[in-house]
Amino acid sequence: MDASLKSSTDDSTDLAIRARADLITAVVLIALGLLVTYLSWTMPRLEARRIHPATIPGLVPIMLGVLLTLCGGLLGLRSWRIEAPGGWQGLVALFGTQQTRRVLAVLALALVYTLVLVGWLPFWAASMIFIFGFIVLFEVYLTDTPVALWRSVLWALAIALAGGGGIYLAFARIFLVRLP
Amino acid sequence: MFDGLVLLSQGIGHFLTPASLFNVVWATLLGLVIGILPGLTATMGVALLVTLTYKMAPDQAILTLMCVYLGAIYGGSRTAILLNIPGTPANAAASLDGHPLAMQGKAGLAMGLATTSSTLGTMVGIFFLAIIAPLLSEAALKFGSYEFFWLALFGVIISGQMSGSDTPLKGYIAGILGLLVAMIGMETLHAHQRFTFGIAALGGGVDLIPAMVGAFGFAEILSTMKRKAVGRVAAVNDRVVPTFREIFQYWRTILRSGIIGTFVGIIPGVGEDVGSWSSYAAAKRASKHPEEFGKGSQEGLIAAETGDNAVVSAAMIPTLTLALPGSAAAAVLIAAMYIHGIRPGPMLMVENPVFLYQVVAMLLLATLANLVFGLSLTKVFIKVLMVPRERLMAVIYVLCVVGSFAITQRMFDVYVMLFFGIVGFVLREMKYPMAPLVLGIVLGDLLDLNLRRGLLLTNGDPTPFFTRPISAVICLIIVFTILMSIPAVSKRVRAIFSRSSAESPAKG
């Protein structure tokens, strides 16, 4: 009973947060829709090439721009009408949770690996460092049930060597695919 | 009719070579593992494998991808039963009854039922694929620009309508965003570059494979790592291979779910998850024991697993004959076919009639492999289930980078993958469905080209779009679909139907 009550209040906060997040998205979508409409309106109509005016390149984009603005507007209206007590606070609080920290950590690792390590180091080395760092970070630090550091390091080393090396061997040597 | 049978047997014979069977074995096993691991979906598996297979011969490459696709959809039922987490979104309905069965000590029975009903579902789908696809393909030869424009629009809209979990509006928005992505790059009618902002790499447009690897790979890694740690695996102490009676006492459910799955599969961009949920709901309505559903009903589990697997085979019908992807994974398959020089669409049966039957043979081989491995390798798969995500996801991300880079060998495609991963994650968190987005990217060019080509042919007069019979029908369906997604309209339409069915209860 208690659990079901708790989950139903969780659901309603979720709904409230989403309604407010939708409102922000709606504004972004309307802006994007208007931008697309403007860019398509000003897109060259190739008059010099005497193409039929009904076949201008901007025809479909302009329709999509208008439709996106319209849908964004409807979404905004819909979420404005939903009563969402505590929606804004919930949305702000969402950014301080452990879950958000985990997502940001994955994102940071992925960006560093893709934008910095790959290209700077050989692909296999970059991959091994990334895999090692990822496993240790999530097994020891960003978790509710941490594993002993030495255990995690050993596992991470093994997987990094096997994973990074294995992918390199499988793709570059067996399937003859070029790697970054 | 006999031509078809001859072509089918040739198709099966074509793959009865050691090399093909070897590919079937490893690809199905890989697919099963992908399906079993929570956070790895069928679409992601197929998208990543395109890279691995692109140096293979075309038939072997598609065979491999098909085995991975089918294996993953089936494998996900294991996780649903033992862990109460769907291994892929397609198996969410299976967890409703599969997990309670496992908790009652019938995990083996549940896995056996899921395995056999998956096989039967695929068989029903294959049957309709072999019958409907040649007919549809012949009819599609009469389609012109007008019809293809409406079909492309229909694909995006119906996918948006049926997969938007929160409101159809979000499905439509996802579809429009996908279509806008397809507008980037050189358009085909006048070779004008749109929305490239001076970036040379955008001239060719956004490639589907990196976008899909991002939206289904990287985005999935982000969602998986966000979740709290997963639960415990249920014990398996009973027999896995079911008896003939345990399965076939539900033959009505199997047939019904197979047909529903086939129907859902044919609708463009509406995938396995919808097939599974709709056959589950239909089975519950028709069942003599609806109260058992959700508490360990064998019928419910069979309905869910027959429904999603039938979708896979049926999704090939529009994919092969119209080049409209029947599901998100089928969109990747279309991209893979183009890479290998196979052009799906109405001309496929003219240019390459053998291929359709080869696809049927691939599905048959894949489902047989699923059946054998599913009933025999239970212990191994439980080990796979216990792999911690912390140790797996980093390796998967490396594969995402390789998968998006390797086809055109540009770092630009890796950045596309990153972009779509982040945007896909944010959209998914806010309950935007991914299928219409993918469909928009795939169908955008078709829609744009055929609209303007149609207008060019008529000198700017749009009437043929509304007066040609097939065009008019598709147009009406689209209008009806959009009207039905407006709550006030759909409520009234439903009220009319429920009133008329209440007046004649004998019919229901």
XYZ file of C-alpha atoms in Angstrom:
688
model
C 0.000 0.000 0.000
C 2.713 2.360 1.116
C 4.842 1.505 -1.883
C 1.993 2.025 -4.359
C 1.172 5.381 -2.756
C 4.790 6.412 -3.038
C 5.013 5.366 -6.664
C 1.846 7.297 -7.535
C 3.240 10.501 -6.015
C 6.487 9.818 -7.893
C 4.461 9.539 -11.088
C 2.662 12.830 -10.503
C 5.935 14.683 -9.808
C 7.340 13.107 -12.957
C 4.334 14.391 -14.887
C 4.665 17.852 -13.387
C 8.367 18.007 -14.211
C 7.744 16.806 -17.747
C 4.985 19.369 -18.264
C 7.419 22.147 -17.373
C 10.225 20.624 -19.431
C 7.766 20.467 -22.348
C 7.095 24.159 -21.961
C 10.795 24.926 -22.385
C 11.063 22.521 -25.321
C 8.050 24.176 -26.921
C 9.821 27.538 -26.860
C 12.938 25.970 -28.389
C 10.859 24.209 -31.066
C 8.964 27.381 -31.978
C 12.271 29.241 -32.286
C 13.726 26.464 -34.431
C 10.584 26.338 -36.561
C 10.680 30.111 -37.165
C 14.394 29.963 -37.970
C 13.863 27.155 -40.490
C 10.944 29.054 -42.040
C 13.075 32.200 -42.387
C 16.063 30.325 -43.830
C 13.841 28.460 -46.303
C 12.046 31.655 -47.334
C 15.360 33.350 -48.077
C 16.834 30.232 -49.739
C 17.846 30.850 -53.386
C 14.922 30.201 -55.752
C 17.224 29.555 -58.707
C 15.355 32.049 -60.955
C 18.433 32.288 -63.166
C 18.041 28.607 -64.010
C 14.354 29.157 -64.851
C 13.104 26.316 -62.673
C 9.367 26.062 -62.102
C 8.419 28.150 -59.045
C 6.580 25.145 -57.551
C 9.820 23.161 -57.443
C 12.028 25.601 -55.508
C 14.446 23.877 -53.081
C 12.905 25.707 -50.125
C 9.384 24.344 -50.706
C 9.404 21.352 -48.337
C 11.662 22.988 -45.694
C 9.298 25.950 -45.485
C 6.345 23.608 -44.915
C 8.316 21.739 -42.253
C 9.298 25.000 -40.577
C 5.681 26.129 -40.378
C 4.543 22.717 -39.137
C 7.258 22.623 -36.475
C 6.250 26.084 -35.251
C 2.633 24.948 -35.143
C 3.398 21.709 -33.275
C 5.682 23.589 -30.884
C 2.836 26.022 -30.217
C 0.387 23.192 -29.555
C 2.860 21.484 -27.234
C 3.363 24.731 -25.341
C -0.382 25.234 -25.020
C -0.880 21.665 -23.841
C 1.781 21.818 -21.140
C 0.673 25.309 -20.063
C -2.763 23.877 -19.319
C -1.438 20.964 -17.237
C -1.397 21.924 -13.591
C 2.069 21.120 -12.380
C 2.577 21.982 -8.713
C 6.280 21.879 -7.920
C 7.139 21.289 -11.565
C 9.739 24.054 -11.814
C 11.387 23.151 -8.510
C 11.412 19.501 -9.533
C 13.027 20.369 -12.837
C 15.782 22.353 -11.128
C 16.270 19.648 -8.478
C 16.691 17.092 -11.254
C 20.063 18.616 -12.087
C 21.462 17.915 -8.627
C 20.674 14.188 -8.501
C 23.104 11.296 -8.590
C 21.496 10.174 -11.856
C 22.317 13.468 -13.564
C 25.870 13.305 -12.227
C 26.243 9.846 -13.748
C 24.940 11.001 -17.130
C 27.253 14.025 -17.100
C 30.187 11.778 -16.179
C 29.496 9.454 -19.141
C 29.165 12.476 -21.385
C 32.429 14.007 -20.178
C 34.325 10.731 -20.602
C 32.867 10.204 -24.071
C 33.702 13.750 -25.177
C 37.263 13.605 -23.891
C 37.784 10.230 -25.559
C 36.227 11.185 -28.895
C 37.435 14.751 -29.258
C 40.823 14.616 -27.537
C 42.213 11.092 -27.134
C 41.221 9.693 -30.554
C 43.499 11.354 -33.076
C 46.063 12.337 -30.469
C 46.938 8.743 -29.437
C 46.730 5.573 -31.544
C 43.140 4.281 -31.527
C 43.860 1.170 -29.445
C 45.660 3.169 -26.757
C 42.923 5.805 -26.583
C 40.275 3.082 -26.269
C 42.140 1.274 -23.506
C 42.489 4.471 -21.450
C 38.802 5.276 -21.959
C 37.583 1.807 -20.987
C 39.851 1.705 -17.925
C 38.768 5.134 -16.707
C 35.079 4.428 -17.313
C 35.021 1.175 -15.355
C 36.969 2.444 -12.356
C 34.940 5.666 -12.147
C 31.582 3.904 -12.188
C 32.515 0.888 -10.054
C 34.320 2.742 -7.292
C 33.109 6.338 -7.186
C 29.753 7.030 -8.876
C 27.837 4.125 -7.374
C 25.728 3.170 -4.372
C 27.535 -0.145 -3.962
C 31.254 0.576 -4.441
C 33.697 -2.212 -5.278
C 37.149 -2.345 -3.638
C 39.552 -0.155 -5.626
C 42.189 -2.837 -6.313
C 39.515 -5.275 -7.553
C 38.012 -2.740 -9.880
C 41.443 -1.675 -11.170
C 42.368 -5.285 -11.947
C 39.082 -5.922 -13.768
C 39.291 -2.614 -15.597
C 42.849 -3.371 -16.741
C 41.819 -6.782 -18.017
C 38.749 -5.481 -19.865
C 40.625 -2.491 -21.262
C 43.358 -4.744 -22.650
C 40.918 -7.351 -23.972
C 38.282 -4.870 -25.196
C 40.544 -2.217 -26.701
C 42.928 -4.772 -28.152
C 40.153 -7.106 -29.261
C 38.257 -4.398 -31.134
C 41.468 -3.280 -32.805
C 42.368 -6.817 -33.853
C 38.854 -7.760 -34.974
C 38.232 -4.667 -37.059
C 41.660 -3.658 -38.331
C 43.122 -7.115 -38.866
C 40.241 -9.555 -39.472
C 37.491 -7.436 -41.028
C 39.968 -4.991 -42.612
C 38.039 -1.925 -41.535
C 40.004 1.305 -41.095
C 39.898 2.779 -37.606
C 40.013 6.438 -36.567
C 2.510 -19.743 -57.090
C 4.881 -22.570 -58.068
C 7.407 -20.004 -59.238
C 7.384 -18.689 -55.696
C 7.963 -22.133 -54.191
C 10.830 -22.827 -56.590
C 12.414 -19.465 -55.808
C 11.958 -20.107 -52.074
C 13.639 -23.502 -52.202
C 16.434 -21.960 -54.245
C 16.710 -19.252 -51.599
C 17.044 -21.805 -48.817
C 19.462 -23.910 -50.868
C 21.558 -20.819 -51.493
C 22.359 -20.525 -47.795
C 22.972 -24.202 -47.056
C 26.734 -23.785 -47.351
C 29.239 -24.108 -44.493
C 30.176 -20.423 -44.713
C 26.555 -19.235 -44.539
C 25.670 -21.589 -41.708
C 28.737 -20.409 -39.816
C 27.512 -16.831 -40.227
C 24.035 -17.843 -39.048
C 25.480 -19.422 -35.898
C 27.723 -16.585 -34.764
C 25.351 -13.813 -35.799
C 22.394 -15.404 -34.005
C 24.462 -15.972 -30.874
C 25.654 -12.377 -31.004
C 22.077 -11.190 -31.530
C 20.907 -13.246 -28.552
C 23.619 -11.763 -26.344
C 22.737 -8.232 -27.520
C 19.066 -8.884 -26.790
C 19.779 -10.371 -23.392
C 21.975 -7.520 -22.183
C 19.735 -4.731 -20.909
C 20.635 -1.485 -22.627
C 21.617 -3.094 -25.907
C 18.729 -3.101 -28.373
C 18.146 -4.830 -31.688
C 18.403 -1.565 -33.628
C 21.708 -0.714 -31.955
C 23.063 -4.199 -32.682
C 22.123 -4.041 -36.349
C 23.478 -0.483 -36.705
C 26.836 -1.442 -35.154
C 27.100 -4.617 -37.219
C 26.701 -2.796 -40.550
C 30.332 -1.753 -40.177
C 31.544 -5.217 -39.385
C 29.808 -6.714 -42.401
C 30.440 -4.150 -45.058
C 33.373 -5.973 -46.583
C 31.292 -9.191 -46.823
C 29.383 -10.348 -49.909
C 25.933 -8.655 -50.037
C 23.856 -11.790 -49.337
C 26.084 -12.854 -46.433
C 26.079 -9.355 -44.959
C 22.280 -9.085 -44.981
C 22.026 -12.651 -43.637
C 24.262 -11.697 -40.720
C 22.290 -8.528 -39.974
C 18.972 -10.363 -40.147
C 20.197 -13.031 -37.708
C 21.360 -10.351 -35.279
C 18.009 -8.537 -35.571
C 15.862 -11.608 -34.962
C 18.218 -12.986 -32.302
C 18.131 -9.725 -30.348
C 14.336 -9.421 -30.402
C 14.040 -12.974 -29.143
C 16.933 -12.739 -26.669
C 15.313 -9.802 -24.914
C 12.594 -12.079 -23.594
C 15.168 -13.861 -21.390
C 15.943 -10.673 -19.524
C 12.244 -9.842 -19.253
C 11.523 -13.220 -17.666
C 14.525 -13.606 -15.363
C 15.264 -10.014 -14.416
C 11.916 -8.234 -14.935
C 13.673 -5.737 -17.225
C 12.909 -5.969 -20.934
C 16.152 -6.787 -22.764
C 14.904 -4.689 -25.688
C 11.830 -2.390 -25.695
C 10.005 -5.109 -27.665
C 9.938 -7.412 -24.653
C 8.281 -5.064 -22.164
C 4.941 -6.896 -22.471
C 6.706 -10.235 -21.972
C 8.003 -9.150 -18.570
C 4.431 -8.620 -17.270
C 3.723 -12.351 -17.212
C 7.153 -13.853 -17.784
C 8.662 -12.566 -14.554
C 5.731 -13.628 -12.318
C 6.033 -17.104 -13.873
C 9.728 -17.145 -13.005
C 8.952 -16.056 -9.451
C 6.550 -19.009 -9.161
C 9.476 -21.317 -9.928
C 8.453 -21.786 -13.551
C 11.321 -19.847 -15.147
C 12.210 -22.786 -17.392
C 8.646 -23.127 -18.636
C 8.434 -19.375 -19.255
C 11.653 -19.404 -21.296
C 10.497 -22.455 -23.239
C 7.142 -20.862 -24.043
C 8.797 -17.591 -25.053
C 11.222 -19.447 -27.311
C 8.641 -21.547 -29.098
C 6.145 -18.734 -29.467
C 8.892 -16.489 -30.898
C 9.585 -19.136 -33.499
C 5.898 -19.537 -34.323
C 5.453 -15.764 -34.527
C 8.309 -15.501 -36.986
C 6.785 -18.336 -39.020
C 3.424 -16.560 -39.280
C 5.230 -13.387 -40.341
C 7.326 -15.265 -42.901
C 4.187 -16.855 -44.360
C 2.615 -13.454 -44.964
C 5.906 -12.000 -46.201
C 6.162 -14.677 -48.884
C 2.542 -14.137 -49.947
C 1.977 -10.389 -49.625
C 5.347 -9.005 -50.713
C 5.216 -10.168 -54.368
C 1.626 -8.900 -54.732
C 2.361 -5.549 -53.110
C 5.480 -5.176 -55.165
C 3.501 -5.700 -58.375
C 0.878 -3.172 -57.286
C 3.620 -0.713 -56.352
C 4.941 -0.722 -59.912
C 1.927 1.422 -60.790
C 2.800 4.017 -58.132
C 4.006 7.380 -59.386
C 5.528 10.388 -57.675
C 2.138 11.347 -56.238
C 1.663 8.034 -54.457
C 5.222 7.903 -53.166
C 4.902 11.382 -51.708
C 1.820 10.348 -49.751
C 3.350 7.033 -48.722
C 6.411 8.777 -47.306
C 4.199 11.241 -45.438
C 1.963 8.394 -44.266
C 5.006 6.537 -42.912
C 6.173 9.463 -40.804
C 2.677 10.372 -39.556
C 1.471 6.877 -38.665
C 4.762 6.181 -36.915
C 4.421 9.414 -34.957
C 0.802 8.672 -34.092
C 1.376 5.106 -32.914
C 4.687 5.390 -31.127
C 4.184 8.672 -29.253
C 3.807 7.320 -25.715
C 2.971 10.616 -24.048
C 0.965 12.356 -26.780
C 0.913 11.841 -30.589
C 2.104 15.450 -30.813
C 5.567 14.392 -29.645
C 5.599 11.660 -32.279
C 4.787 14.228 -34.969
C 7.456 16.612 -33.672
C 10.029 13.795 -33.763
C 8.935 13.036 -37.332
C 9.268 16.662 -38.441
C 12.721 16.905 -36.833
C 13.760 13.763 -38.738
C 12.453 15.200 -42.011
C 14.344 18.432 -41.343
C 17.557 16.456 -40.820
C 16.944 14.845 -44.211
C 16.697 18.313 -45.802
C 20.372 18.995 -44.977
C 22.741 18.606 -47.911
C 22.316 18.498 -51.654
C 18.735 18.053 -52.878
C 18.189 15.725 -55.811
C 16.034 17.773 -58.197
C 18.200 20.840 -58.824
C 21.399 19.813 -56.989
C 21.113 22.811 -54.664
C 22.815 22.584 -51.263
C 20.446 23.302 -48.392
C 21.282 24.172 -44.771
C 24.988 23.352 -45.103
C 26.161 26.698 -43.638
C 29.423 26.416 -45.556
C 30.396 23.098 -43.929
C 31.697 20.921 -46.770
C 31.073 17.644 -44.925
C 27.343 18.450 -44.744
C 27.094 18.650 -48.535
C 26.262 14.969 -48.845
C 23.687 15.184 -46.080
C 23.595 13.406 -42.738
C 24.288 9.684 -43.102
C 21.751 7.382 -41.501
C 24.167 4.896 -39.912
C 26.087 7.381 -37.697
C 22.788 9.044 -36.758
C 21.289 5.692 -35.792
C 24.404 4.585 -33.900
C 24.079 7.820 -31.941
C 20.327 7.748 -31.329
C 20.200 4.041 -30.486
C 23.753 3.392 -29.275
C 25.214 6.343 -27.414
C 21.783 7.557 -26.202
C 21.079 4.070 -24.877
C 24.430 3.997 -23.043
C 23.527 7.295 -21.364
C 20.091 5.981 -20.271
C 21.503 2.669 -19.075
C 24.210 4.311 -16.989
C 21.680 6.751 -15.559
C 19.549 3.981 -14.029
C 20.204 2.565 -10.601
C 21.751 -0.898 -10.367
C 19.673 -3.761 -11.748
C 17.824 -6.394 -9.708
C 18.500 -10.066 -9.069
C 18.235 -12.873 -11.567
C 15.460 -15.406 -10.875
C 16.564 -19.009 -10.381
C 15.916 -21.620 -13.059
C 15.162 -25.046 -11.648
C 12.617 -26.555 -14.020
C 12.579 -27.997 -17.543
C 13.035 -25.544 -20.442
C 11.766 -27.558 -23.417
C 7.953 -27.255 -23.355
C 5.590 -30.092 -24.272
C 3.549 -29.986 -27.442
C 0.366 -29.545 -25.431
C 1.689 -26.648 -23.351
C 2.116 -24.659 -26.546
C -0.674 -25.731 -28.830
C -3.516 -25.444 -26.335
C -3.078 -21.737 -27.099
C -3.122 -22.066 -30.890
C -5.800 -19.405 -31.218
C -3.678 -16.911 -29.279
C -0.638 -17.795 -31.379
C -2.481 -17.317 -34.658
C -4.183 -14.111 -33.527
C -0.970 -12.598 -32.169
C 0.913 -13.620 -35.301
C -1.624 -11.869 -37.517
C -1.704 -8.746 -35.323
C 2.107 -8.689 -35.338
C 2.120 -9.036 -39.113
C -0.314 -6.159 -39.502
C 1.730 -3.926 -37.177
C 4.908 -4.938 -39.005
C 3.501 -3.849 -42.364
C 2.699 -0.361 -41.047
C 5.845 1.708 -41.700
C 7.936 2.667 -38.690
C 5.697 0.932 -36.176
C 7.880 -1.685 -34.610
C 8.092 -4.742 -32.393
C 7.078 -3.005 -29.165
C 3.708 -1.944 -30.581
C 3.220 -5.437 -32.059
C 3.884 -7.023 -28.703
C 1.607 -4.682 -26.712
C -1.290 -4.904 -29.166
C -1.274 -8.703 -29.304
C -1.008 -8.798 -25.514
C -4.046 -6.507 -25.189
C -6.011 -8.521 -27.770
C -5.169 -11.795 -26.013
C -6.343 -10.370 -22.695
C -9.648 -9.262 -24.226
C -10.254 -12.664 -25.835
C -8.982 -14.806 -22.955
C -11.175 -16.966 -20.727
C -8.931 -15.991 -17.818
C -8.159 -12.286 -18.240
C -7.682 -11.988 -14.461
C -4.458 -14.053 -14.706
C -2.840 -11.540 -17.063
C -0.019 -9.736 -15.287
C 0.185 -12.461 -12.616
C 1.905 -15.143 -14.641
C -0.460 -15.981 -17.489
C 1.146 -18.351 -19.983
C -1.242 -17.076 -22.617
C -0.104 -13.476 -22.059
C 3.541 -14.399 -22.393
C 2.850 -16.356 -25.583
C 0.853 -13.460 -27.061
C 3.591 -10.920 -26.309
C 6.417 -12.994 -27.736
C 4.503 -14.169 -30.822
C 3.467 -10.589 -31.568
C 6.915 -8.990 -31.510
C 8.622 -11.688 -33.553
C 5.925 -11.633 -36.226
C 6.669 -7.920 -36.632
C 10.279 -8.616 -37.625
C 9.354 -10.741 -40.641
C 6.367 -8.602 -41.592
C 8.422 -5.422 -41.362
C 10.319 -6.735 -44.369
C 7.155 -6.417 -46.512
C 7.126 -2.600 -46.843
C 10.903 -2.503 -46.452
C 11.565 -4.652 -49.509
C 8.649 -3.671 -51.736
C 8.281 0.061 -51.053
C 11.599 0.937 -49.361
C 9.503 2.212 -46.421
C 11.110 0.799 -43.260
C 8.655 -1.354 -41.299
C 10.580 -0.733 -38.048
C 13.577 1.261 -36.811
C 15.935 -1.677 -37.299
C 14.534 -2.168 -40.802
C 15.604 1.408 -41.566
C 19.181 0.387 -40.817
C 18.719 -2.687 -42.999
C 17.645 -0.429 -45.897
C 20.808 1.636 -45.429
C 22.856 -1.569 -45.338
C 21.186 -2.837 -48.517
C 22.085 0.388 -50.341
C 25.686 0.056 -49.142
C 25.755 -3.425 -50.680
C 24.171 -2.341 -53.961
C 20.727 -3.842 -53.322
C 17.953 -1.340 -54.018
C 14.756 -2.137 -52.105
C 11.535 -0.799 -53.650
C 9.014 -1.761 -56.323
C 11.789 -2.533 -58.805
C 13.364 -5.145 -56.505
C 11.111 -7.926 -57.770
C 11.983 -6.972 -61.346
C 15.721 -6.449 -60.914
C 16.473 -9.025 -58.253
C 13.482 -11.347 -57.629
C 15.656 -13.959 -55.941
C 16.506 -11.568 -53.123
C 13.030 -11.495 -51.587
C 13.066 -15.269 -51.206
C 16.597 -15.144 -49.898
C 15.323 -12.841 -47.151
C 12.588 -15.376 -46.374
C 15.264 -18.083 -46.180
C 17.406 -15.872 -43.905
C 14.499 -15.421 -41.503
C 13.810 -19.156 -41.505
C 17.425 -20.019 -40.735
C 17.643 -17.324 -38.063
C 14.507 -18.458 -36.289
C 15.619 -22.101 -36.356
C 18.952 -21.072 -34.859
C 17.062 -19.107 -32.187
C 14.977 -22.153 -31.355
C 17.977 -24.456 -31.018
C 20.130 -22.049 -29.009
C 17.193 -20.773 -26.975
C 16.259 -24.226 -25.751
C 19.783 -25.523 -25.235
C 22.102 -22.770 -23.994
C 20.110 -21.615 -20.957
C 23.028 -21.640 -18.485
C 25.320 -19.633 -20.766
C 22.710 -16.935 -21.257
C 22.191 -16.576 -17.514
C 25.929 -15.859 -17.224
C 25.559 -13.161 -19.913
C 22.743 -11.590 -17.910
C 25.050 -11.113 -14.959
C 27.635 -9.024 -16.812
C 27.690 -5.681 -14.959
C 26.844 -2.724 -17.185
C 29.767 -0.712 -15.763
C 32.152 -3.153 -17.425
C 30.233 -3.392 -20.675
C 29.119 0.089 -21.674
C 32.615 1.520 -22.170
C 33.385 -1.195 -24.712
C 30.054 -0.542 -26.439
C 30.886 3.154 -26.739
C 34.195 2.304 -28.413
C 32.179 0.184 -30.855
C 29.861 3.145 -31.476
C 32.885 5.253 -32.463
C 34.207 2.496 -34.747
C 30.741 1.866 -36.188
C 30.128 5.456 -37.153
C 33.644 6.085 -38.437
C 34.404 3.035 -40.503
C 31.950 3.307 -43.409
C 33.027 6.646 -44.861
C 36.169 7.031 -42.737
C 35.448 10.598 -41.685
C 35.743 11.876 -38.115
C 32.792 14.083 -39.063
C 30.512 11.032 -38.869
C 31.733 10.355 -35.332
C 30.700 13.900 -34.387
C 27.306 13.251 -36.019
C 27.015 10.163 -33.812
C 27.841 12.225 -30.700
C 25.300 14.902 -31.643
C 22.507 12.426 -32.282
C 23.403 10.533 -29.125
C 23.040 13.601 -26.924
C 19.940 14.958 -28.685
C 18.437 11.452 -28.799
C 18.997 10.998 -25.061
C 17.386 14.331 -24.185
C 14.412 13.670 -26.480
C 13.980 10.180 -25.100
C 14.061 11.425 -21.508
C 11.186 13.729 -22.442
C 9.238 10.836 -23.985
C 9.784 11.634 -27.644
C 9.753 8.376 -29.655
C 12.810 7.641 -31.794
C 11.093 5.674 -34.579
C 9.414 8.661 -36.323
C 12.708 10.570 -36.170
C 14.476 7.735 -37.946
C 11.661 7.392 -40.452
C 11.836 11.112 -41.153
C 15.558 10.880 -41.901
C 15.016 7.886 -44.209
C 11.925 9.174 -45.992
C 12.713 12.904 -46.150
C 14.429 12.701 -49.500
C 11.681 10.507 -50.990
C 9.002 12.917 -49.767
C 10.765 16.058 -50.971
C 11.768 14.689 -54.372
C 8.387 13.163 -55.197
C 6.378 16.205 -54.150
C 8.400 18.539 -56.359
C 8.720 16.062 -59.219
C 4.951 15.571 -59.147
C 4.445 19.339 -59.251
C 6.957 19.655 -62.088
C 5.101 17.019 -64.132
C 1.806 18.891 -63.759
C 3.341 22.348 -64.155
C 2.598 23.267 -60.568
C -0.937 21.898 -60.426
C -1.450 19.854 -57.231
C -4.789 18.208 -58.214
C -3.366 14.752 -59.192
C -2.187 14.400 -55.588
C -5.841 14.323 -54.582
C -7.632 12.846 -57.591
C -5.602 9.745 -58.469
C -7.408 6.860 -56.704
C -4.535 5.434 -54.641
C -3.298 8.928 -53.754
C -6.763 9.927 -52.623
C -7.078 6.855 -50.383
C -3.687 7.374 -48.692
C -4.471 11.083 -48.305
C -7.779 10.282 -46.594
C -6.066 7.829 -44.253
C -3.541 10.512 -43.314
C -6.278 13.074 -42.617
C -8.164 10.502 -40.532
C -5.010 9.597 -38.582
C -4.299 13.229 -37.753
C -7.927 13.899 -36.785
C -7.946 10.839 -34.527
C -4.925 12.135 -32.648
C -6.876 15.218 -31.562
C -8.356 14.134 -28.191
C -11.754 15.831 -28.689
C -12.305 14.193 -32.096
C -11.147 10.717 -31.103
C -13.369 10.784 -28.005
C -16.430 11.517 -30.138
C -15.577 8.874 -32.750
C -15.032 6.303 -30.031
C -18.333 7.235 -28.384
C -20.144 6.553 -31.676
C -18.501 3.142 -32.000
C -19.037 2.081 -28.391
C -22.698 3.118 -28.638
C -23.266 1.035 -31.752
C -21.474 -1.972 -30.234
C -23.498 -1.625 -27.036
C -26.671 -1.768 -29.095
C -25.598 -5.016 -30.741
C -23.723 -6.950 -28.056
C -24.165 -10.245 -29.906
C -21.650 -9.109 -32.513
C -18.890 -8.346 -29.996
